[in-house]
Short mmCIF file of C-alpha atoms and ligand atoms in Angstrom, two decimals:
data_model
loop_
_atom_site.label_atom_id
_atom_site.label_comp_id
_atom_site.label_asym_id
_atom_site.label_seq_id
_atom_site.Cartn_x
_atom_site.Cartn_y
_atom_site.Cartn_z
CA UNK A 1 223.15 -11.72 185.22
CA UNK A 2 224.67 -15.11 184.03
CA UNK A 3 227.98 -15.36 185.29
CA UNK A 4 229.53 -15.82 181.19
CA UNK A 5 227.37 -12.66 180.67
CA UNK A 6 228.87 -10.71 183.52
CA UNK A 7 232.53 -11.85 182.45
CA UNK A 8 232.21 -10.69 179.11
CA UNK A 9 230.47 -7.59 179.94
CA UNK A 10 233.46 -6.61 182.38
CA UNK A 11 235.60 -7.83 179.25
CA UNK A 12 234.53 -5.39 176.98
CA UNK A 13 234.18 -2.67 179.68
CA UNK A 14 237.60 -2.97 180.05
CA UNK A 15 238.43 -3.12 176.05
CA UNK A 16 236.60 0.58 176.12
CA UNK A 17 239.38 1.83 178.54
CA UNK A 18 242.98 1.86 177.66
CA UNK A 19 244.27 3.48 180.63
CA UNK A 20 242.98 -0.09 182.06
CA UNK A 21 244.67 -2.44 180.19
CA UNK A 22 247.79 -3.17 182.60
CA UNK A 23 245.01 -4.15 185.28
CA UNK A 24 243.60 -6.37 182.59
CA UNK A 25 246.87 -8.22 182.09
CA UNK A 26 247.43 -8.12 186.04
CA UNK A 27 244.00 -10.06 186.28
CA UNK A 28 244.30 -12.23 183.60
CA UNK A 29 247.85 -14.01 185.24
CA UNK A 30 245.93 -13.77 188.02
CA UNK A 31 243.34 -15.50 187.00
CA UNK A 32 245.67 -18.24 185.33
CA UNK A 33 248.35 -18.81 187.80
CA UNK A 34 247.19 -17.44 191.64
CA UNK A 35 243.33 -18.18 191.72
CA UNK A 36 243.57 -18.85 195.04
CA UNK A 37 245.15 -15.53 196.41
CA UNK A 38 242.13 -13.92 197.44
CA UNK A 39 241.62 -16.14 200.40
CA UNK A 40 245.20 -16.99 201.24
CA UNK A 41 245.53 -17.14 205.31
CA UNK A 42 241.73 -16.37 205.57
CA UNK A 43 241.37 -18.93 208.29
CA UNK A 44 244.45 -17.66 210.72
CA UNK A 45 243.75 -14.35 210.12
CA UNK A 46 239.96 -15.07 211.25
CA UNK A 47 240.70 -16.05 214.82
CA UNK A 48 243.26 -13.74 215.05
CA UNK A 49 241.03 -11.02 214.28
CA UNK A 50 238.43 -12.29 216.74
CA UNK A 51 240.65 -12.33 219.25
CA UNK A 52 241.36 -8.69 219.34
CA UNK A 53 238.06 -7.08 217.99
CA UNK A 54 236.65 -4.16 219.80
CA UNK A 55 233.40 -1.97 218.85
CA UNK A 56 234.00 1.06 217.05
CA UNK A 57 232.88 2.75 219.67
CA UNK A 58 235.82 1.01 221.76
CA UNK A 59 238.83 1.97 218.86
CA UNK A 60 237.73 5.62 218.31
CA UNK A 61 238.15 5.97 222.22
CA UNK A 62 240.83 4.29 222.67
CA UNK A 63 243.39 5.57 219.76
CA UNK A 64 241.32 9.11 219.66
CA UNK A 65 240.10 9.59 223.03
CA UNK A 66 236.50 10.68 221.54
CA UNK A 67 232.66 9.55 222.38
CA UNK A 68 231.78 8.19 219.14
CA UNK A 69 228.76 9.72 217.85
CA UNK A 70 227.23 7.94 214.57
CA UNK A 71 227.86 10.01 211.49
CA UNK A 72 224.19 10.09 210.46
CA UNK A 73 223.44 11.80 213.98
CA UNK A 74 226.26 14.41 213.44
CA UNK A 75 225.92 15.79 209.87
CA UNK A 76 222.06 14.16 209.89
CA UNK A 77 221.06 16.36 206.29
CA UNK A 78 223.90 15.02 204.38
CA UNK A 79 223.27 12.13 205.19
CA UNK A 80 219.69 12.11 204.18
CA UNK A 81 220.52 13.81 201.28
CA UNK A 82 223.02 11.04 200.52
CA UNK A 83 220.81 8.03 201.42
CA UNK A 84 218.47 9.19 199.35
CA UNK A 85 220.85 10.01 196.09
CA UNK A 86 221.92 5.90 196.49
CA UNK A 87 218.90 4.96 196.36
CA UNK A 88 218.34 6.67 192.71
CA UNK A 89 221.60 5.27 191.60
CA UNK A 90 220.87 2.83 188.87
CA UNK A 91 224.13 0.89 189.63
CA UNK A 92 224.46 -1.42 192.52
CA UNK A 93 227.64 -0.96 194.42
CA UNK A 94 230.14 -1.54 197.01
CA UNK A 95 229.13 -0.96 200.62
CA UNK A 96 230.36 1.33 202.71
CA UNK A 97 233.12 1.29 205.04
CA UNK A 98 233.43 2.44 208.36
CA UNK A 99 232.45 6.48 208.15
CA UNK A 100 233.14 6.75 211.61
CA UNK A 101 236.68 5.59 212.35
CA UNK A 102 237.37 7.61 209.04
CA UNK A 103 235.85 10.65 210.88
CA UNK A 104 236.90 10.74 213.80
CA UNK A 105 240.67 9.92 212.19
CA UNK A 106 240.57 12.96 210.05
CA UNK A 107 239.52 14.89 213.16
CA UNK A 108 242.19 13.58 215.24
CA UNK A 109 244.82 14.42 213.02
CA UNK A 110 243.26 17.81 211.94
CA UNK A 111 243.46 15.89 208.32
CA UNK A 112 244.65 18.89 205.18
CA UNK A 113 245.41 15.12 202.94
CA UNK A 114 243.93 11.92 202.87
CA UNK A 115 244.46 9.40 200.64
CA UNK A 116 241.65 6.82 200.27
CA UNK A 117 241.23 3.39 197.48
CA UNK A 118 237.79 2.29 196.41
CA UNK A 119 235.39 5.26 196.02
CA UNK A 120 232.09 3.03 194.97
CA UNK A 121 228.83 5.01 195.70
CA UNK A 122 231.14 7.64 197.83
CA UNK A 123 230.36 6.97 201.54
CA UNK A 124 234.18 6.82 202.46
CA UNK A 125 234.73 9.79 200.63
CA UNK A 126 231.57 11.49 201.90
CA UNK A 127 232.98 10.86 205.46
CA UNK A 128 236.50 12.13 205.09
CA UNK A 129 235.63 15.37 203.17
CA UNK A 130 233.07 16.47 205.87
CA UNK A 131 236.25 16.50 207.89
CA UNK A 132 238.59 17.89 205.19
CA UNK A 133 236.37 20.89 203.72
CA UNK A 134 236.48 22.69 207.75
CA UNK A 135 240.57 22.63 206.87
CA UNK A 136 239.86 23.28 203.04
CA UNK A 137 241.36 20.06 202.93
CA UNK A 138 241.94 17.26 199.77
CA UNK A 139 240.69 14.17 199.66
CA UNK A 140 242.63 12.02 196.67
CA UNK A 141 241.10 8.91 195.64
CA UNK A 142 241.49 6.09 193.54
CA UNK A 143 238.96 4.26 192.38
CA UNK A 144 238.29 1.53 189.07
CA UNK A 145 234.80 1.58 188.52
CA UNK A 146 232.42 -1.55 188.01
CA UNK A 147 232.92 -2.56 184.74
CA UNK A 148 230.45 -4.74 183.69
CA UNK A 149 227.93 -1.73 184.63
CA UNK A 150 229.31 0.77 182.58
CA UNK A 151 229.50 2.70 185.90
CA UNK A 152 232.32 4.93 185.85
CA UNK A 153 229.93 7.91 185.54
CA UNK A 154 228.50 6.96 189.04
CA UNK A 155 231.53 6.74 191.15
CA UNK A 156 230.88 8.98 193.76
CA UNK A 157 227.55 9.74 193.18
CA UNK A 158 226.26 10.08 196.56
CA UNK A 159 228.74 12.66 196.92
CA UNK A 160 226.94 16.53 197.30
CA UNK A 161 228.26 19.14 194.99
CA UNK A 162 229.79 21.26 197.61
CA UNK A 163 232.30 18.69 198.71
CA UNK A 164 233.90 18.00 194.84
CA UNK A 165 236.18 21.36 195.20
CA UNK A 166 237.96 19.77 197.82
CA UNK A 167 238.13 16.14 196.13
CA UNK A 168 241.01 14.56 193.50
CA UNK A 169 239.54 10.77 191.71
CA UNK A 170 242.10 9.03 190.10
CA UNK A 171 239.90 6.71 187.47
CA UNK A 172 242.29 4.01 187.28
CA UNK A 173 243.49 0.65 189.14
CA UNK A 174 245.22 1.83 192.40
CA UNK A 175 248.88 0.55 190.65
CA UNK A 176 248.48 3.43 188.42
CA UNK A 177 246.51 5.90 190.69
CA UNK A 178 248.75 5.61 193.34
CA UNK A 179 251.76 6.58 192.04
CA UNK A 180 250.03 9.19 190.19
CA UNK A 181 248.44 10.74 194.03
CA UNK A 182 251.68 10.54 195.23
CA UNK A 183 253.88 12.45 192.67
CA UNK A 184 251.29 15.07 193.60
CA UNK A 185 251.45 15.19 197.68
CA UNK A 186 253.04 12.81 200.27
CA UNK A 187 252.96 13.04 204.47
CA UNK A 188 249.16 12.25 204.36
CA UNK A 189 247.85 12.49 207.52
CA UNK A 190 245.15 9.62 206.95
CA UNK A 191 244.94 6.73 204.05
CA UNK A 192 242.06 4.44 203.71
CA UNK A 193 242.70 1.04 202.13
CA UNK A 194 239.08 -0.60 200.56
CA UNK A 195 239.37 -1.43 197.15
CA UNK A 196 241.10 -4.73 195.38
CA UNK A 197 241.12 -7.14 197.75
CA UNK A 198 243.50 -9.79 196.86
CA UNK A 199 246.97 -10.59 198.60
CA UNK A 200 248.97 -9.25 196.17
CA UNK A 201 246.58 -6.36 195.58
CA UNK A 202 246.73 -5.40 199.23
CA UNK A 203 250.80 -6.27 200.21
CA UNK A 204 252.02 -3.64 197.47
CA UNK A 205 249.27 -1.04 198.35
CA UNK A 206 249.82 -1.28 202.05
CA UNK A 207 253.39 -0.48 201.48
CA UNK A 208 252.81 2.48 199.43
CA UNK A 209 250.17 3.62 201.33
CA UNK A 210 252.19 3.33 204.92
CA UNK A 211 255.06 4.91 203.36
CA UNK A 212 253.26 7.89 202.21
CA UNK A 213 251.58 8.35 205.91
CA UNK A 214 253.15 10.82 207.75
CA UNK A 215 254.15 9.73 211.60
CA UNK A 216 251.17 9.97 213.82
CA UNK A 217 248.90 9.51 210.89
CA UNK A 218 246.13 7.06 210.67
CA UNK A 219 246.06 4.06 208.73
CA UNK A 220 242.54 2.24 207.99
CA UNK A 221 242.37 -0.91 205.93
CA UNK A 222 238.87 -2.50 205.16
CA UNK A 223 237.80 -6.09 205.01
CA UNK A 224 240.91 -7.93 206.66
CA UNK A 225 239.45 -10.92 207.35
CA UNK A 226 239.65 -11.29 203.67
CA UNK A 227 243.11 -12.49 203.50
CA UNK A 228 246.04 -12.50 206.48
CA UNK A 229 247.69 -9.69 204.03
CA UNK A 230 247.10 -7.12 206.69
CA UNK A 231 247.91 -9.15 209.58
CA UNK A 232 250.88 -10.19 207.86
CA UNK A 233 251.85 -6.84 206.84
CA UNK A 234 251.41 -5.64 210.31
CA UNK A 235 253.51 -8.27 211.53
CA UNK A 236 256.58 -7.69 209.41
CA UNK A 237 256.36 -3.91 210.19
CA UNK A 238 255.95 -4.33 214.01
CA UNK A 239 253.17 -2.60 213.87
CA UNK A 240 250.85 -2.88 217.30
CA UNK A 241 246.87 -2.45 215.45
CA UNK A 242 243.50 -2.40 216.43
CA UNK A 243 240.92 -4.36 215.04
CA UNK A 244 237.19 -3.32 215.05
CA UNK A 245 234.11 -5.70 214.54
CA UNK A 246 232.38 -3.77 211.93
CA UNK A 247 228.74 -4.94 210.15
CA UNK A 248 230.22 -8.50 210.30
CA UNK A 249 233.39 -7.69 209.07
CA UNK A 250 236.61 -6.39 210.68
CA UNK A 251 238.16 -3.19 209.74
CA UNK A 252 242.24 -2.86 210.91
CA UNK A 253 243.14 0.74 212.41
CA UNK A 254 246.47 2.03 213.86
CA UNK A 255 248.67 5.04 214.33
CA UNK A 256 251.53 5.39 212.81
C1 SAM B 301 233.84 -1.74 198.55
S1 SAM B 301 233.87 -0.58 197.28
C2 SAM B 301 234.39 0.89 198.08
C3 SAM B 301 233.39 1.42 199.05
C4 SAM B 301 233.71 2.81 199.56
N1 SAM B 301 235.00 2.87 200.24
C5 SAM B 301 232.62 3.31 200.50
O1 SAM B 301 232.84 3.38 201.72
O2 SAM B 301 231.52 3.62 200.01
C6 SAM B 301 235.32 -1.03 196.35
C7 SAM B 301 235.65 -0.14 195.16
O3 SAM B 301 237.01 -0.41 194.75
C8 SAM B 301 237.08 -0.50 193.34
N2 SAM B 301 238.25 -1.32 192.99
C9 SAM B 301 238.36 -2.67 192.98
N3 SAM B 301 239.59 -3.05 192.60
C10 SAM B 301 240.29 -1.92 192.37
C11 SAM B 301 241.64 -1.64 191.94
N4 SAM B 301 242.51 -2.61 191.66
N5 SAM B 301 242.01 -0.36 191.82
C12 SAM B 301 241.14 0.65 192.09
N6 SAM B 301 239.86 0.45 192.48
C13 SAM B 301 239.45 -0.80 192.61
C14 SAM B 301 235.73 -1.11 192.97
O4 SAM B 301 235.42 -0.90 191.61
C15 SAM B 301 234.79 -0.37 193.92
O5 SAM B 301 234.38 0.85 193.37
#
């Protein structure tokens, strides 16, 4: 798709949705005055991220004291079940985070809330309610879908029937859904950050998201090579982290 063709289509996609248009605005200042934010303190973040990655493997260990065993070999007919629903998905998609450190963090902390941004195909998700659902558990997510593919219908499609009782989506940009999961529970005991990826985008969900984790919960944040917003975040807030080498990408982890 034509890069003016994909612009307009995520134009009108978001014409179609009113309960969008404040992340419209947001984008289009954006867009205009901070073009560069996306990749602001990429480069100091990247060798300080080196410097401290570990395996996942290494981090579930360490900060859960588990053997990590991958989540395909644990719940192996979901997860066939699942690969084989993406496959059928006529969207293409975000890919998926790290379904183990979200595991094994729901385990840890015997999990009853998480909250999670960026649902995409549902692998996240998928991961933290086959935790949840032994607790009866809710998973609350926030997710805007793809615009310019009309896919709000497939968000969370991978996701099997018998796991939607115990799952909340908030279909909006994760300044609206956010506030909107929290009015309706705080003190979760995991949140998963992987959905707008800017500086600003991440700064102000970090703090809402850290805020609403209850102490000796487990924060997760996606992609933070990105930017240096986590690293800077972490550094403001004192906050010791762990940083796992994940598919070519690092993933931050710590509890708080
Ligand atoms: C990388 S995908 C998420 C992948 C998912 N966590 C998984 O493991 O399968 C990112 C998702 O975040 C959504 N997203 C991007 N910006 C957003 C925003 N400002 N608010 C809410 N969702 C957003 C995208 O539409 C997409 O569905």
């Amino acid at each position: 798709m034509g890069e003016i063709n994909r612009v307009s289509k995520t134009f009108v996609g978001y014409l179609k949705r009113p309960d969008l248009y404040p992340e419209l605005g947001r984008k289009i200042i954006k867009n205009i005055f901070n073009r560069k934010s996306a990749f602001k303190g990429k480069h100091k973040t990247g060798s300080w991220a080196a410097a401290r990655a570990v395996s996942q493997e290494v981090a579930i260990k360490s900060l859960f004291g588990k053997e990590m065993r991958p989540f395909a070999e644990i719940f192996p007919e979901d997860y066939k079940e699942s690969y084989q629903k993406q496959k059928y998905c006529p969207i293409i998609m975000g890919g998926a985070g790290a379904l183990e450190l979200i595991y094994y963090a729901a385990e840890y902390t015997r999990a009853t809330k998480i909250a999670e941004t960026g649902v995409a195909y549902g692998w996240s998700s998928l991961a933290a309610l086959m935790s949840l659902v032994q607790r009866n558990g809710v998973l609350y997510s926030s997710d805007m879908p793809y615009l310019g593919q009309d896919g709000d219908q497939y968000v969370g499609f991978i996701i099997p029937e018998k796991l939607k009782k115990n799952w909340k989506l908030f279909r909006h940009a994760d300044r609206e859904s956010l506030p909107k999961i929290f009015s309706e529970a705080s003190s979760f005991d995991v949140v998963h950050y992987d959905s707008d990826k800017s500086y600003e985008g991440r700064s102000w969900a970090y703090g809402e998201l850290f805020k609403n984790l209850r102490p000796g919960g487990v924060f997760i944040s996606d992609d933070i090579g990105d930017n240096s917003a986590y690293q800077d975040f972490c550094e403001i807030n004192s906050i010791e982290t762990a940083v796992v080498d994940f598919d070519g990408k690092y993933v931050g982890v710590f509890i708080k």
